[in-house]
C-alpha positions as a printed NumPy array, in Angstrom:
array([[ 40.636,  17.361, -20.174],
       [ 40.832,  17.686, -16.338],
       [ 42.395,  14.842, -14.254],
       [ 40.096,  12.494, -12.363],
       [ 40.103,  11.488,  -8.751],
       [ 42.075,   8.217,  -8.281],
       [ 44.874,   6.752,  -6.278],
       [ 47.4  ,   8.331,  -8.678],
       [ 45.99 ,  11.848,  -8.194],
       [ 45.177,  11.648,  -4.463],
       [ 48.366,  13.268,  -3.423],
       [ 47.697,  16.33 ,  -5.566],
       [ 44.471,  17.32 ,  -3.884],
       [ 44.303,  20.736,  -2.239],
       [ 45.206,  20.811,   1.437],
       [ 41.681,  21.834,   2.403],
       [ 40.362,  18.476,   1.141],
       [ 40.382,  15.648,   3.749],
       [ 41.78 ,  12.311,   2.541],
       [ 42.29 ,   8.799,   3.819],
       [ 44.921,   8.806,   6.674],
       [ 45.928,   5.219,   6.072],
       [ 47.655,   2.977,   3.41 ],
       [ 44.738,   2.275,   1.153],
       [ 46.614,  -0.604,  -0.608],
       [ 47.064,  -2.346,   2.808],
       [ 43.335,  -2.221,   3.68 ],
       [ 41.72 ,  -5.703,   3.749],
       [ 38.053,  -6.375,   3.067],
       [ 36.215,  -7.513,   6.149],
       [ 32.698,  -6.233,   5.108],
       [ 30.562,  -6.944,   2.077],
       [ 27.902,  -4.422,   1.545],
       [ 24.713,  -5.032,  -0.559],
       [ 23.199,  -1.961,  -2.113],
       [ 26.116,   0.405,  -2.542],
       [ 24.183,   3.566,  -3.137],
       [ 24.504,   7.173,  -1.967],
       [ 23.346,   6.604,   1.607],
       [ 25.853,   3.82 ,   2.197],
       [ 28.673,   5.881,   0.865],
       [ 27.707,   8.911,   2.97 ],
       [ 27.097,   6.838,   6.143],
       [ 28.542,   3.387,   6.86 ],
       [ 31.378,   3.758,   4.385],
       [ 32.441,   7.053,   6.077],
       [ 32.426,   5.399,   9.502],
       [ 34.583,   2.451,   8.279],
       [ 36.936,   4.964,   6.599],
       [ 37.403,   6.556,  10.   ],
       [ 38.023,   3.123,  11.544],
       [ 40.687,   2.367,   8.918],
       [ 42.26 ,   5.735,   9.657],
       [ 42.67 ,   4.589,  13.274],
       [ 44.873,   1.635,  12.139],
       [ 42.197,  -1.128,  12.025],
       [ 43.068,  -2.245,   8.487],
       [ 40.771,  -5.33 ,   8.335],
       [ 37.517,  -3.418,   7.848],
       [ 37.564,  -2.263,   4.293],
       [ 34.44 ,  -2.803,   2.123],
       [ 33.498,  -4.817,  -0.974],
       [ 30.395,  -3.042,  -2.218],
       [ 27.901,  -4.754,  -4.476],
       [ 25.018,  -3.387,  -6.595],
       [ 22.184,  -5.831,  -6.913],
       [ 20.637,  -3.98 ,  -9.926],
       [ 22.345,  -1.116, -11.54 ],
       [ 26.026,  -0.942, -12.68 ],
       [ 26.072,   2.871, -12.318],
       [ 28.147,   3.089,  -9.155],
       [ 30.708,   0.531, -10.256],
       [ 31.021,   2.17 , -13.706],
       [ 31.472,   5.576, -12.032],
       [ 33.942,   4.602,  -9.332],
       [ 35.976,   1.687, -10.829],
       [ 38.032,   4.245, -12.899],
       [ 38.652,   6.147,  -9.675],
       [ 39.927,   3.065,  -7.782],
       [ 36.82 ,   3.179,  -5.569],
       [ 37.575,   6.716,  -4.309],
       [ 34.853,   9.333,  -4.077],
       [ 34.1  ,  12.631,  -2.365],
       [ 31.756,  13.09 ,   0.549],
       [ 30.574,  16.677,   0.578],
       [ 29.081,  17.831,   3.868],
       [ 26.802,  20.782,   3.108],
       [ 25.328,  23.393,   5.377],
       [ 24.627,  27.05 ,   5.393],
       [ 28.068,  27.619,   6.831],
       [ 29.756,  26.101,   3.709],
       [ 30.982,  22.866,   2.284],
       [ 33.46 ,  20.374,   3.611],
       [ 35.032,  17.9  ,   1.194],
       [ 36.387,  14.485,   2.306],
       [ 37.674,  11.719,   0.09 ],
       [ 36.555,   8.296,   1.205],
       [ 38.847,   5.226,   0.646],
       [ 37.099,   2.362,   2.471],
       [ 35.307,   1.072,  -0.645],
       [ 38.082,  -1.228,  -1.979],
       [ 36.169,  -3.362,  -4.43 ],
       [ 33.021,  -2.922,  -6.491],
       [ 30.817,  -5.695,  -7.881],
       [ 27.636,  -5.743,  -9.979],
       [ 25.566,  -8.818,  -9.019],
       [ 23.772,  -9.369, -12.284],
       [ 27.035,  -9.278, -14.2  ],
       [ 28.758, -11.884, -12.049],
       [ 26.692, -13.311,  -9.219],
       [ 29.385, -15.916,  -8.578],
       [ 31.96 , -13.165,  -7.718],
       [ 29.584, -11.752,  -5.182],
       [ 28.894, -15.072,  -3.526],
       [ 32.672, -15.767,  -3.509],
       [ 33.23 , -12.464,  -1.765],
       [ 30.484, -13.24 ,   0.813],
       [ 32.14 , -16.63 ,   1.467],
       [ 35.581, -15.272,   2.076],
       [ 36.552, -16.292,   5.684],
       [ 37.879, -12.806,   6.234],
       [ 34.388, -11.303,   5.685],
       [ 32.787, -11.165,   9.054],
       [ 29.899,  -8.824,   8.391],
       [ 27.399,  -8.354,   5.531],
       [ 25.71 ,  -4.916,   5.583],
       [ 22.705,  -3.86 ,   3.588],
       [ 21.093,  -0.743,   2.332],
       [ 18.771,  -2.109,  -0.32 ],
       [ 15.762,   0.093,   0.658],
       [ 12.547,  -1.308,   2.227],
       [ 11.438,  -2.897,  -0.96 ],
       [ 14.743,  -4.767,  -1.403],
       [ 13.822,  -7.33 ,   1.29 ],
       [ 10.873,  -8.753,  -0.654],
       [  8.677,  -8.719,   2.466],
       [  5.131,  -7.667,   3.273],
       [  5.569,  -4.225,   4.951],
       [  2.408,  -4.532,   6.951],
       [  3.309,  -7.915,   8.537],
       [  7.124,  -7.947,   8.208],
       [  6.99 , -11.48 ,   6.75 ],
       [  8.557, -12.826,   3.615],
       [  6.466, -12.3  ,   0.498],
       [  6.618, -15.776,  -0.818],
       [  4.846, -14.858,  -3.984],
       [  7.426, -12.085,  -4.878],
       [  8.928, -12.787,  -8.33 ],
       [ 12.484, -12.562,  -7.029],
       [ 11.789, -14.973,  -4.216],
       [ 10.163, -17.43 ,  -6.583],
       [ 13.219, -17.12 ,  -8.869],
       [ 15.593, -17.724,  -5.941],
       [ 13.693, -20.78 ,  -4.807],
       [ 13.7  , -22.211,  -8.317],
       [ 17.386, -21.463,  -8.89 ],
       [ 18.971, -20.87 ,  -5.446],
       [ 22.585, -21.089,  -6.638],
       [ 22.148, -18.006,  -8.838],
       [ 20.157, -15.599,  -6.608],
       [ 18.688, -12.212,  -7.659],
       [ 17.291, -10.886,  -4.341],
       [ 19.124,  -9.631,  -1.242],
       [ 17.625, -12.394,   0.872],
       [ 18.534, -14.934,  -1.751],
       [ 22.178, -13.833,  -1.677],
       [ 22.274, -13.99 ,   2.114],
       [ 20.816, -17.508,   2.208],
       [ 22.986, -18.93 ,  -0.577],
       [ 26.172, -17.401,   0.909],
       [ 25.335, -18.728,   4.394],
       [ 24.535, -22.231,   2.897],
       [ 27.981, -22.19 ,   1.126],
       [ 29.897, -21.144,   4.205],
       [ 28.154, -23.813,   6.314],
       [ 29.002, -26.454,   3.674],
       [ 32.681, -25.268,   3.692],
       [ 32.913, -25.183,   7.44 ],
       [ 33.242, -21.382,   7.58 ],
       [ 31.483, -19.563,  10.447],
       [ 28.456, -17.484,   9.39 ],
       [ 28.871, -13.764,   8.971],
       [ 26.765, -11.257,  10.841],
       [ 23.915,  -9.723,   8.881],
       [ 23.668,  -6.003,   9.669],
       [ 20.867,  -4.175,   7.9  ],
       [ 20.986,  -0.375,   7.811],
       [ 17.531,   0.172,   6.179],
       [ 14.486,   1.897,   7.723],
       [ 12.499,  -1.241,   8.596],
       [ 10.693,  -1.649,  11.901],
       [ 12.815,  -3.824,  14.166],
       [ 15.078,  -4.171,  11.157],
       [ 17.317,  -6.91 ,  12.581],
       [ 14.384,  -9.041,  13.613],
       [ 12.608,  -8.303,  10.316],
       [ 15.517,  -9.361,   8.174],
       [ 16.092, -12.464,  10.35 ],
       [ 12.476, -13.46 ,   9.874],
       [ 12.682, -12.988,   6.104],
       [ 16.046, -14.766,   5.803],
       [ 15.155, -17.668,   8.064],
       [ 11.929, -18.248,   6.174],
       [ 13.675, -18.297,   2.751],
       [ 16.282, -20.674,   4.118],
       [ 13.545, -22.983,   5.558],
       [ 11.715, -23.021,   2.231],
       [ 14.852, -24.275,   0.654],
       [ 15.771, -26.762,   3.394],
       [ 14.465, -27.162,   6.908],
       [ 17.951, -27.879,   8.394],
       [ 19.282, -24.811,   6.656],
       [ 16.446, -22.705,   8.167],
       [ 17.284, -24.008,  11.664],
       [ 20.944, -23.257,  11.149],
       [ 20.258, -19.647,  10.127],
       [ 17.833, -19.177,  12.955],
       [ 20.22 , -20.535,  15.573],
       [ 23.646, -19.485,  14.339],
       [ 23.451, -16.152,  12.502],
       [ 23.406, -12.784,  14.318],
       [ 21.035, -10.151,  12.951],
       [ 21.621,  -7.025,  15.157],
       [ 19.082,  -4.153,  14.827],
       [ 20.375,  -0.684,  13.892],
       [ 19.133,   2.869,  13.509],
       [ 20.791,   5.073,  10.912],
       [ 20.251,   8.778,  10.37 ],
       [ 21.721,  11.182,   7.849],
       [ 20.   ,  13.228,   5.116],
       [ 21.536,  12.351,   1.725],
       [ 20.062,  14.026,  -1.308],
       [ 20.549,  12.743,  -4.78 ],
       [ 23.717,  14.088,  -6.47 ],
       [ 23.117,  16.631,  -9.256],
       [ 25.324,  17.927, -12.047],
       [ 25.7  ,  21.235, -10.096],
       [ 26.953,  19.172,  -7.123],
       [ 29.577,  17.504,  -9.371],
       [ 30.734,  20.915, -10.651],
       [ 31.087,  22.205,  -7.026],
       [ 33.049,  19.175,  -6.042],
       [ 35.274,  19.331,  -9.141],
       [ 36.01 ,  22.967,  -8.358],
       [ 36.988,  22.069,  -4.764],
       [ 39.184,  19.058,  -5.793],
       [ 40.739,  20.624,  -8.827],
       [ 39.767,  17.429, -10.649],
       [ 36.67 ,  15.445, -11.681],
       [ 34.729,  13.015,  -9.434],
       [ 32.102,  11.107, -11.472],
       [ 29.933,  10.394,  -8.442],
       [ 30.441,  12.362,  -5.199],
       [ 27.791,  12.134,  -2.478],
       [ 26.176,  15.029,  -0.677],
       [ 25.144,  14.908,   2.939],
       [ 24.261,  17.119,   5.953],
       [ 26.841,  17.505,   8.708],
       [ 24.694,  15.425,  11.16 ],
       [ 25.195,  11.668,  11.275],
       [ 24.061,   9.018,  13.676],
       [ 24.362,   5.235,  13.836],
       [ 22.963,   3.22 ,  16.745],
       [ 23.757,  -0.508,  16.694],
       [ 22.638,  -3.472,  18.875],
       [ 25.954,  -4.884,  20.061],
       [ 25.573,  -8.492,  18.977],
       [ 28.034,  -9.906,  16.443],
       [ 28.879, -13.433,  15.865],
       [ 32.386, -13.015,  14.367],
       [ 33.548,  -9.815,  15.991],
       [ 33.113,  -6.274,  14.883],
       [ 35.202,  -3.099,  14.117],
       [ 35.662,  -0.724,  17.012],
       [ 32.569,   1.23 ,  16.11 ],
       [ 32.476,   2.993,  19.409],
       [ 35.776,   4.633,  18.588],
       [ 34.147,   6.653,  15.785],
       [ 30.945,   7.776,  17.4  ],
       [ 28.633,   4.764,  16.8  ],
       [ 26.251,   4.183,  19.741],
       [ 26.416,   0.618,  20.822],
       [ 23.278,  -0.397,  22.802],
       [ 21.378,  -3.451,  24.054],
       [ 18.039,  -2.203,  22.603],
       [ 17.687,  -0.143,  19.436],
       [ 13.843,  -0.038,  19.471],
       [ 13.423,   3.261,  21.287],
       [ 15.871,   5.03 ,  19.021],
       [ 14.361,   3.44 ,  15.921],
       [ 10.838,   4.501,  16.812],
       [ 11.96 ,   8.025,  17.634],
       [ 13.759,   8.404,  14.376],
       [ 11.222,   6.564,  12.067],
       [  8.267,   8.592,  13.45 ],
       [  9.772,  12.022,  14.213],
       [ 12.153,  12.25 ,  11.265],
       [ 10.952,   9.86 ,   8.55 ],
       [  7.235,  10.354,   9.23 ],
       [  7.6  ,  14.093,   9.086],
       [  9.857,  13.755,   5.988],
       [  7.196,  11.708,   4.152],
       [  4.504,  14.174,   5.183],
       [  6.535,  17.115,   3.918],
       [  7.371,  15.247,   0.729],
       [  3.867,  14.403,  -0.365],
       [  2.191,  17.661,   0.689],
       [  5.144,  19.771,  -0.386],
       [  5.324,  18.209,  -3.869],
       [  1.582,  18.708,  -4.315],
       [  1.924,  22.337,  -3.299],
       [  4.603,  22.874,  -5.913],
       [  7.781,  22.756,  -3.776],
       [ 10.786,  20.998,  -5.289],
       [ 12.778,  20.413,  -2.084],
       [ 12.245,  19.866,   1.612],
       [ 14.128,  23.102,   2.538],
       [ 11.92 ,  25.032,   0.134],
       [  8.893,  23.42 ,   1.745],
       [ 10.058,  24.227,   5.257],
       [ 10.571,  27.842,   4.339],
       [  6.79 ,  28.185,   4.078],
       [  5.667,  29.025,   7.647],
       [  2.498,  26.917,   7.503],
       [  4.497,  23.76 ,   6.629],
       [  6.962,  24.418,   9.46 ],
       [  4.049,  24.854,  11.872],
       [  2.364,  21.675,  10.568],
       [  5.505,  19.541,  11.104],
       [  5.981,  21.022,  14.67 ],
       [  2.344,  20.166,  15.508],
       [  2.593,  16.672,  13.975],
       [  5.744,  15.854,  15.933],
       [  4.615,  17.445,  19.25 ],
       [  0.922,  16.529,  19.373],
       [  0.53 ,  13.187,  17.553],
       [  3.903,  11.449,  17.304],
       [  5.776,  12.186,  20.555],
       [  2.935,  10.688,  22.704],
       [  3.404,   7.336,  20.939],
       [  7.11 ,   7.075,  21.833],
       [  8.887,   5.268,  24.643],
       [ 11.947,   7.486,  24.778],
       [ 15.483,   6.281,  25.448],
       [ 16.868,   7.252,  28.771],
       [ 18.496,  10.667,  28.83 ],
       [ 17.098,  11.832,  25.448],
       [ 15.986,  15.419,  25.255],
       [ 13.15 ,  14.974,  22.769],
       [ 12.395,  18.662,  22.536],
       [ 15.971,  19.368,  21.459],
       [ 15.89 ,  16.426,  19.088],
       [ 12.779,  17.728,  17.428],
       [ 14.143,  21.245,  17.144],
       [ 17.333,  19.842,  15.55 ],
       [ 15.31 ,  17.914,  13.086],
       [ 13.36 ,  20.893,  11.912],
       [ 16.58 ,  22.872,  11.596],
       [ 17.996,  19.996,   9.559],
       [ 14.894,  19.911,   7.266],
       [ 15.354,  23.645,   6.647],
       [ 19.114,  23.363,   5.678],
       [ 19.219,  25.573,   2.532],
       [ 22.414,  23.843,   1.272],
       [ 20.665,  20.511,   0.917],
       [ 18.624,  20.113,  -2.22 ],
       [ 16.664,  17.07 ,  -1.029],
       [ 13.953,  16.681,  -3.545],
       [ 10.423,  16.005,  -2.33 ],
       [  9.985,  13.634,  -5.294],
       [ 13.001,  11.569,  -4.098],
       [ 11.675,  11.167,  -0.58 ],
       [  8.157,  10.375,  -2.004],
       [  9.474,   7.195,  -3.707],
       [  8.334,   3.734,  -2.488],
       [  5.628,   5.088,  -0.219],
       [  3.797,   1.816,   0.003],
       [  6.879,   0.363,   1.696],
       [  7.543,   3.361,   3.943],
       [  4.041,   4.426,   5.265],
       [  3.417,   1.316,   7.441],
       [  6.235,   2.264,   9.873],
       [  6.367,   5.993,   9.363],
       [  2.699,   7.035,   9.587],
       [  0.435,   4.041,   9.955],
       [  2.148,   2.583,  13.014],
       [  1.867,   5.863,  15.062],
       [ -1.651,   6.183,  13.872],
       [ -2.399,   2.696,  15.152],
       [ -0.975,   3.672,  18.557],
       [ -3.021,   6.915,  18.581],
       [ -6.237,   4.915,  17.985],
       [ -5.368,   2.391,  20.712],
       [ -5.047,   5.329,  23.085],
       [ -8.363,   6.845,  21.951],
       [ -6.569,   9.945,  20.75 ],
       [ -7.193,  11.979,  17.555],
       [ -4.935,  11.84 ,  14.544],
       [ -5.889,  14.538,  12.006],
       [ -2.26 ,  15.389,  11.101],
       [ -1.158,  11.743,  10.649],
       [ -4.284,  11.276,   8.551],
       [ -3.34 ,  14.296,   6.425],
       [  0.174,  12.824,   5.71 ],
       [ -1.461,   9.623,   4.654],
       [ -4.069,  11.501,   2.474],
       [ -1.146,  13.357,   0.855],
       [  0.302,   9.988,  -0.171],
       [ -3.141,   8.973,  -1.579],
       [ -3.492,  12.139,  -3.561],
       [  0.105,  11.809,  -4.852],
       [ -0.241,   8.173,  -6.072],
       [ -3.188,   9.145,  -8.28 ],
       [ -0.426,  10.144, -10.64 ],
       [ -1.85 ,  13.575, -11.371],
       [ -0.798,  16.79 ,  -9.686],
       [ -3.083,  19.706,  -8.846],
       [ -2.579,  21.209, -12.267],
       [ -3.401,  17.958, -14.078],
       [  0.202,  17.233, -14.902],
       [  1.632,  13.698, -14.626],
       [  3.409,  12.645, -11.491],
       [  6.221,  10.141, -12.005],
       [  5.202,   7.741,  -9.158],
       [  8.049,   5.415,  -8.325],
       [  6.696,   2.548,  -6.138],
       [  6.58 ,  -1.214,  -6.309],
       [  2.778,  -0.956,  -6.2  ],
       [  2.51 ,   1.99 ,  -8.605],
       [  0.544,   0.194, -11.347],
       [ -2.008,  -1.338,  -8.883],
       [ -2.377,   2.021,  -7.002],
       [ -2.891,   3.907, -10.213],
       [ -5.531,   1.38 , -11.343],
       [ -7.429,   1.77 ,  -8.004],
       [ -7.239,   5.532,  -8.233],
       [ -8.34 ,   5.734, -11.828],
       [-11.37 ,   3.394, -10.992],
       [-12.386,   5.55 ,  -8.068],
       [-11.92 ,   8.955,  -9.638],
       [-11.268,  12.238,  -7.762],
       [-13.91 ,  11.525,  -5.216],
       [-12.667,  11.038,  -1.581],
       [-15.628,   8.821,  -0.69 ],
       [-14.559,   6.339,  -3.289],
       [-10.745,   6.969,  -3.51 ],
       [ -9.949,   6.741,   0.192],
       [-11.66 ,   3.277,   0.659],
       [-10.086,   1.997,  -2.541],
       [ -6.595,   2.811,  -1.273],
       [ -7.231,   1.882,   2.321],
       [ -7.991,  -1.629,   1.013],
       [ -4.301,  -2.218,   0.127],
       [ -3.437,  -4.478,   2.947],
       [  0.311,  -4.326,   2.322],
       [  0.174,  -0.726,   3.523],
       [ -2.67 ,  -0.598,   6.022],
       [ -3.199,  -4.209,   7.165],
       [ -6.571,  -4.406,   8.884],
       [ -6.562,  -0.791,   9.838],
       [ -8.14 ,   0.351,   6.569],
       [-11.412,  -1.151,   7.75 ],
       [-11.429,   0.733,  10.989],
       [-13.893,   3.709,  10.724],
       [-11.887,   5.633,  13.37 ],
       [ -8.938,   5.601,  11.059],
       [-10.675,   5.693,   7.686],
       [-12.894,   8.63 ,   8.664],
       [-10.053,  11.145,   9.378],
       [ -8.156,   9.975,   6.331],
       [-11.146,  10.4  ,   4.091],
       [-11.817,  13.826,   5.48 ],
       [ -8.233,  14.936,   4.937],
       [ -8.243,  13.609,   1.384],
       [-11.609,  15.424,   0.664],
       [-10.023,  18.705,   1.694],
       [ -6.871,  18.107,  -0.415],
       [ -9.007,  17.306,  -3.528],
       [-11.324,  20.327,  -2.959],
       [ -8.869,  23.02 ,  -1.968],
       [ -5.339,  21.85 ,  -2.693],
       [ -2.297,  21.015,  -0.513],
       [ -1.243,  24.581,   0.24 ],
       [ -4.56 ,  25.788,   1.556],
       [ -5.18 ,  22.53 ,   3.449],
       [ -1.792,  22.768,   5.19 ],
       [ -2.457,  26.325,   6.182],
       [ -5.84 ,  25.347,   7.593],
       [ -4.373,  22.257,   9.477],
       [ -1.383,  24.076,  10.778],
       [ -3.532,  26.671,  12.556],
       [ -6.531,  24.503,  13.519]])
């Protein structure tokens, strides 16, 4: 049986493998992270690992899973260590990350997580719980007060189950104990993510107690952020590649592209790590960066995911290798998305778009179209619907944005172009399937049925200038399939 990555085997790694350049045992937890999945481990944890390597020992992480114990079960036997594999056509670079010093599973012991969040040494709580984890209405950005988890947290606030519930209960406990509130730093792809999480958290606090709501609104910092790195799901082949490189097993390494970006509004209530020393961009206004990334990267990614999946392509790189898809993405970005942006000063948007398309085409990243297609009802409002709304306000056409949205509609019917079942993972999957089944494969019925879902489209679904192009695109997808529709649209 081969050895396993851990503190006891760290010194035996091959010289080519990068490893923590600090005393791991001396690192102190200063950050609690909710949602300790692959993206966090490939992004924020890597930045904090670099900060620890520069001698700032107070910024290690206590990571908590709010649902699944898988990460804890995999990494606890490894003393929290794991491998970050940066993959490109030029080869693979392996780096062991040591910043994750403690792992918790909230459903197993919610008290342990709350105690960690109330530790006075913890100055920041970060989150990557995905869009659906905030229990909000994606179309309005407000708390979904009817959400089952929110109702549970209001009925039993001292044993929360949701991310907002944990934030509010921990802040309430710190307030009662005379401990200053931590900064809440979300790293999820939400529009105006700091403001959105503030709105959700303040509202939940106010529903519990008006004074608590005023305290959270007035005393807690919620900086906005923009995060960018492509992180595919880890496969067994990836594990085998990492094991060969390490000379030992790693139960859950993470894969990522070489590119990484983190833009943070510089507003922290209890201080922050020296993020600027490790390449984080500290700014006064994240919004221009956020819009640029959500629309040019994430919007294109979702469009490729739905249409690529329907056309039979398993990964984004495989989809981008088809010339018509590459042309479609370029046209979508250039003609319909870029005109909606207010670009940050000094940004070369042409170079940014070219780099994005090169990243999408990275053959070493097996980023599955199915993975990116998850949770579309939570993602579409900011990725495709928001730029479509701006195009309509400008009196401009939106056939390619409409095609991406129609691709989502075709996908959530739950049947592919050969009649096979699609495993649709979405908080609204059951409702979307029922609407699709009732409408049948008829664009004149299916498009209006899905456009009525206000959580995704708000009032835009009733606008004929929006509904018309979406219905037309869906009609083409149903009649001739995704591959032919993309070819036609790319060259129109």
